[in-house]
């Protein structure tokens, strides 16, 4: 039997997966993100503009969730947990941490652009010793221990496989992420009814 924390992670990730499913129904890249604080969703967002004439790399689900949280007046304050259906990229990981995320939980690994494997205890700049000393109390310190992956991974994988299998979706066609995703066999059959 799974512990309470794992049940909670699965519950919240299902909420993010529901947003990802809606994004997929709109023809968008199926990423959903929620921010949770005090047992409540305080921000939510789905991927926007991954298709059409407004296609860009700024409207990621995590950024949309942060914008929603800000528009709501930052309920719950700092220390929220972000649940996202795809391992966040460097931009989103940084934005989440700088916005006050205490923890990041993701579902499916982004073999092409995911940032969860970065060493947050080491300086990103080529700066001097003062940078390393200043970082000892920084937001990034020990953040590697606050990132968890593979929560409801098979369900998220199924959404990405559906997206990449649709010839009408051009976003990230021919990419490493598409090749990797389509090469995987889900352990359970993923249907549109999920």
Short mmCIF file of C-alpha atoms in Angstrom, two decimals:
data_model
loop_
_atom_site.label_atom_id
_atom_site.label_comp_id
_atom_site.label_asym_id
_atom_site.label_seq_id
_atom_site.Cartn_x
_atom_site.Cartn_y
_atom_site.Cartn_z
CA UNK A 1 0.00 0.00 0.00
CA UNK A 2 1.25 3.47 -0.88
CA UNK A 3 1.96 6.00 1.83
CA UNK A 4 -0.21 9.08 2.31
CA UNK A 5 2.33 11.34 0.60
CA UNK A 6 2.28 9.21 -2.55
CA UNK A 7 -1.53 9.13 -2.60
CA UNK A 8 -1.50 12.89 -2.31
CA UNK A 9 1.02 13.24 -5.13
CA UNK A 10 -1.11 11.04 -7.36
CA UNK A 11 -4.25 12.99 -6.51
CA UNK A 12 -2.66 16.33 -7.36
CA UNK A 13 -0.95 15.01 -10.48
CA UNK A 14 -4.32 13.79 -11.74
CA UNK A 15 -5.52 17.41 -11.53
CA UNK A 16 -2.57 18.50 -13.68
CA UNK A 17 -3.25 15.64 -16.10
CA UNK A 18 -6.85 16.83 -16.49
CA UNK A 19 -5.50 20.22 -17.61
CA UNK A 20 -3.06 18.49 -19.99
CA UNK A 21 -5.93 16.47 -21.48
CA UNK A 22 -7.85 19.69 -22.17
CA UNK A 23 -4.76 21.19 -23.80
CA UNK A 24 -4.49 18.11 -26.02
CA UNK A 25 -8.17 18.42 -26.97
CA UNK A 26 -7.40 21.99 -28.15
CA UNK A 27 -4.49 20.68 -30.23
CA UNK A 28 -1.89 22.04 -27.83
CA UNK A 29 1.12 20.21 -26.43
CA UNK A 30 -0.36 18.21 -23.50
CA UNK A 31 1.26 19.83 -20.49
CA UNK A 32 -0.70 20.85 -17.41
CA UNK A 33 0.54 22.37 -14.18
CA UNK A 34 -1.00 23.16 -10.82
CA UNK A 35 0.44 24.92 -7.79
CA UNK A 36 -0.69 23.56 -4.43
CA UNK A 37 -0.48 25.22 -1.03
CA UNK A 38 -2.30 24.29 2.17
CA UNK A 39 -4.17 21.46 0.45
CA UNK A 40 -5.65 23.80 -2.20
CA UNK A 41 -4.88 24.57 -5.83
CA UNK A 42 -3.60 28.15 -5.84
CA UNK A 43 -2.59 28.32 -9.51
CA UNK A 44 -3.22 26.32 -12.66
CA UNK A 45 -2.15 26.47 -16.26
CA UNK A 46 -2.03 24.54 -19.49
CA UNK A 47 0.31 24.86 -22.44
CA UNK A 48 -0.65 27.62 -24.85
CA UNK A 49 0.61 28.60 -28.30
CA UNK A 50 2.37 25.40 -29.24
CA UNK A 51 0.60 25.62 -32.59
CA UNK A 52 -0.63 28.18 -35.06
CA UNK A 53 0.69 31.62 -35.91
CA UNK A 54 1.37 32.48 -32.23
CA UNK A 55 3.60 29.42 -31.64
CA UNK A 56 6.27 30.25 -29.06
CA UNK A 57 8.34 28.86 -26.20
CA UNK A 58 7.14 31.29 -23.55
CA UNK A 59 3.62 30.06 -22.85
CA UNK A 60 4.52 26.88 -20.99
CA UNK A 61 2.03 25.43 -18.51
CA UNK A 62 4.22 26.28 -15.53
CA UNK A 63 4.42 29.93 -16.57
CA UNK A 64 0.64 30.00 -17.01
CA UNK A 65 0.18 28.51 -13.52
CA UNK A 66 2.50 31.13 -12.01
CA UNK A 67 0.56 33.89 -13.80
CA UNK A 68 -2.70 32.47 -12.45
CA UNK A 69 -1.25 32.33 -8.92
CA UNK A 70 -0.14 35.97 -9.20
CA UNK A 71 -3.55 37.04 -10.59
CA UNK A 72 -5.19 35.40 -7.55
CA UNK A 73 -3.01 37.49 -5.21
CA UNK A 74 -0.40 34.77 -4.50
CA UNK A 75 -2.59 32.73 -2.14
CA UNK A 76 -0.67 30.49 0.22
CA UNK A 77 2.47 32.54 -0.23
CA UNK A 78 5.85 30.95 -0.76
CA UNK A 79 6.56 27.26 -0.41
CA UNK A 80 3.90 25.87 -2.78
CA UNK A 81 4.35 22.57 -4.59
CA UNK A 82 4.23 22.56 -8.38
CA UNK A 83 2.76 19.47 -10.08
CA UNK A 84 3.47 19.34 -13.79
CA UNK A 85 2.90 16.62 -16.36
CA UNK A 86 6.27 17.10 -18.06
CA UNK A 87 9.63 17.62 -16.39
CA UNK A 88 10.05 21.39 -16.42
CA UNK A 89 12.62 23.03 -18.68
CA UNK A 90 15.30 25.35 -17.34
CA UNK A 91 13.09 28.43 -17.86
CA UNK A 92 10.17 26.94 -15.96
CA UNK A 93 12.28 25.40 -13.22
CA UNK A 94 13.92 28.77 -12.60
CA UNK A 95 10.61 30.61 -12.70
CA UNK A 96 9.04 28.16 -10.24
CA UNK A 97 11.94 28.37 -7.80
CA UNK A 98 12.18 32.16 -8.01
CA UNK A 99 8.41 32.41 -7.50
CA UNK A 100 8.67 30.43 -4.29
CA UNK A 101 8.16 26.76 -5.13
CA UNK A 102 9.28 24.61 -2.24
CA UNK A 103 8.93 21.43 -4.28
CA UNK A 104 8.46 20.33 -7.89
CA UNK A 105 6.76 17.04 -8.82
CA UNK A 106 6.56 15.94 -12.45
CA UNK A 107 5.08 13.02 -14.31
CA UNK A 108 6.99 12.37 -17.54
CA UNK A 109 10.67 13.01 -18.15
CA UNK A 110 11.74 15.52 -20.80
CA UNK A 111 14.80 13.85 -22.30
CA UNK A 112 15.37 16.84 -24.53
CA UNK A 113 15.00 19.88 -22.30
CA UNK A 114 14.22 18.81 -18.74
CA UNK A 115 16.10 20.58 -15.97
CA UNK A 116 15.49 18.24 -13.02
CA UNK A 117 18.95 16.72 -13.38
CA UNK A 118 20.79 20.00 -12.88
CA UNK A 119 23.01 20.39 -9.85
CA UNK A 120 21.36 23.28 -8.02
CA UNK A 121 24.05 23.24 -5.34
CA UNK A 122 26.68 24.47 -7.80
CA UNK A 123 26.85 27.96 -9.26
CA UNK A 124 25.55 28.32 -12.82
CA UNK A 125 27.76 31.35 -13.45
CA UNK A 126 31.48 31.30 -14.12
CA UNK A 127 31.82 33.78 -11.29
CA UNK A 128 34.15 33.81 -8.38
CA UNK A 129 34.29 32.32 -4.90
CA UNK A 130 32.00 35.05 -3.55
CA UNK A 131 29.21 33.71 -5.76
CA UNK A 132 29.61 30.23 -4.24
CA UNK A 133 29.67 31.67 -0.73
CA UNK A 134 26.63 33.87 -1.37
CA UNK A 135 24.68 30.90 -2.71
CA UNK A 136 25.02 28.92 0.53
CA UNK A 137 21.73 30.43 1.76
CA UNK A 138 20.17 30.87 -1.68
CA UNK A 139 16.79 29.54 -2.84
CA UNK A 140 18.47 26.90 -5.00
CA UNK A 141 20.42 25.32 -2.12
CA UNK A 142 19.59 21.63 -1.83
CA UNK A 143 16.72 21.98 -4.32
CA UNK A 144 17.73 18.69 -5.97
CA UNK A 145 16.20 16.92 -2.97
CA UNK A 146 12.88 18.68 -3.57
CA UNK A 147 12.28 17.46 -7.14
CA UNK A 148 10.41 14.21 -7.69
CA UNK A 149 9.51 12.52 -10.97
CA UNK A 150 7.52 9.67 -12.49
CA UNK A 151 4.23 10.31 -10.63
CA UNK A 152 1.48 8.83 -12.87
CA UNK A 153 4.11 8.64 -15.62
CA UNK A 154 2.20 6.13 -17.78
CA UNK A 155 -0.85 8.40 -18.03
CA UNK A 156 1.27 11.36 -19.02
CA UNK A 157 3.25 9.24 -21.48
CA UNK A 158 -0.04 8.23 -23.11
CA UNK A 159 -1.01 11.87 -23.68
CA UNK A 160 2.35 12.65 -25.31
CA UNK A 161 2.14 9.53 -27.47
CA UNK A 162 -1.31 10.60 -28.66
CA UNK A 163 0.01 14.08 -29.43
CA UNK A 164 3.05 12.88 -31.38
CA UNK A 165 1.04 10.17 -33.20
CA UNK A 166 -1.30 12.80 -34.64
CA UNK A 167 0.10 13.85 -38.04
CA UNK A 168 -1.66 17.22 -37.69
CA UNK A 169 0.53 18.22 -34.74
CA UNK A 170 3.77 19.78 -35.95
CA UNK A 171 5.17 20.98 -32.63
CA UNK A 172 8.50 19.26 -31.85
CA UNK A 173 8.14 16.95 -34.87
CA UNK A 174 11.40 15.11 -35.50
CA UNK A 175 12.75 16.03 -32.06
CA UNK A 176 14.53 13.75 -29.61
CA UNK A 177 11.47 14.00 -27.32
CA UNK A 178 9.15 12.76 -30.08
CA UNK A 179 11.46 9.88 -31.05
CA UNK A 180 11.96 8.83 -27.43
CA UNK A 181 8.25 9.10 -26.56
CA UNK A 182 7.05 7.09 -29.54
CA UNK A 183 9.67 4.39 -28.88
CA UNK A 184 8.26 3.65 -25.42
CA UNK A 185 5.60 1.06 -24.74
CA UNK A 186 3.20 2.07 -21.97
CA UNK A 187 2.63 -0.59 -19.33
CA UNK A 188 -1.10 0.00 -19.58
CA UNK A 189 -3.30 0.87 -22.51
CA UNK A 190 -3.99 4.62 -22.48
CA UNK A 191 -7.31 5.57 -23.98
CA UNK A 192 -8.94 8.87 -24.84
CA UNK A 193 -11.44 8.18 -22.08
CA UNK A 194 -8.94 8.81 -19.27
#
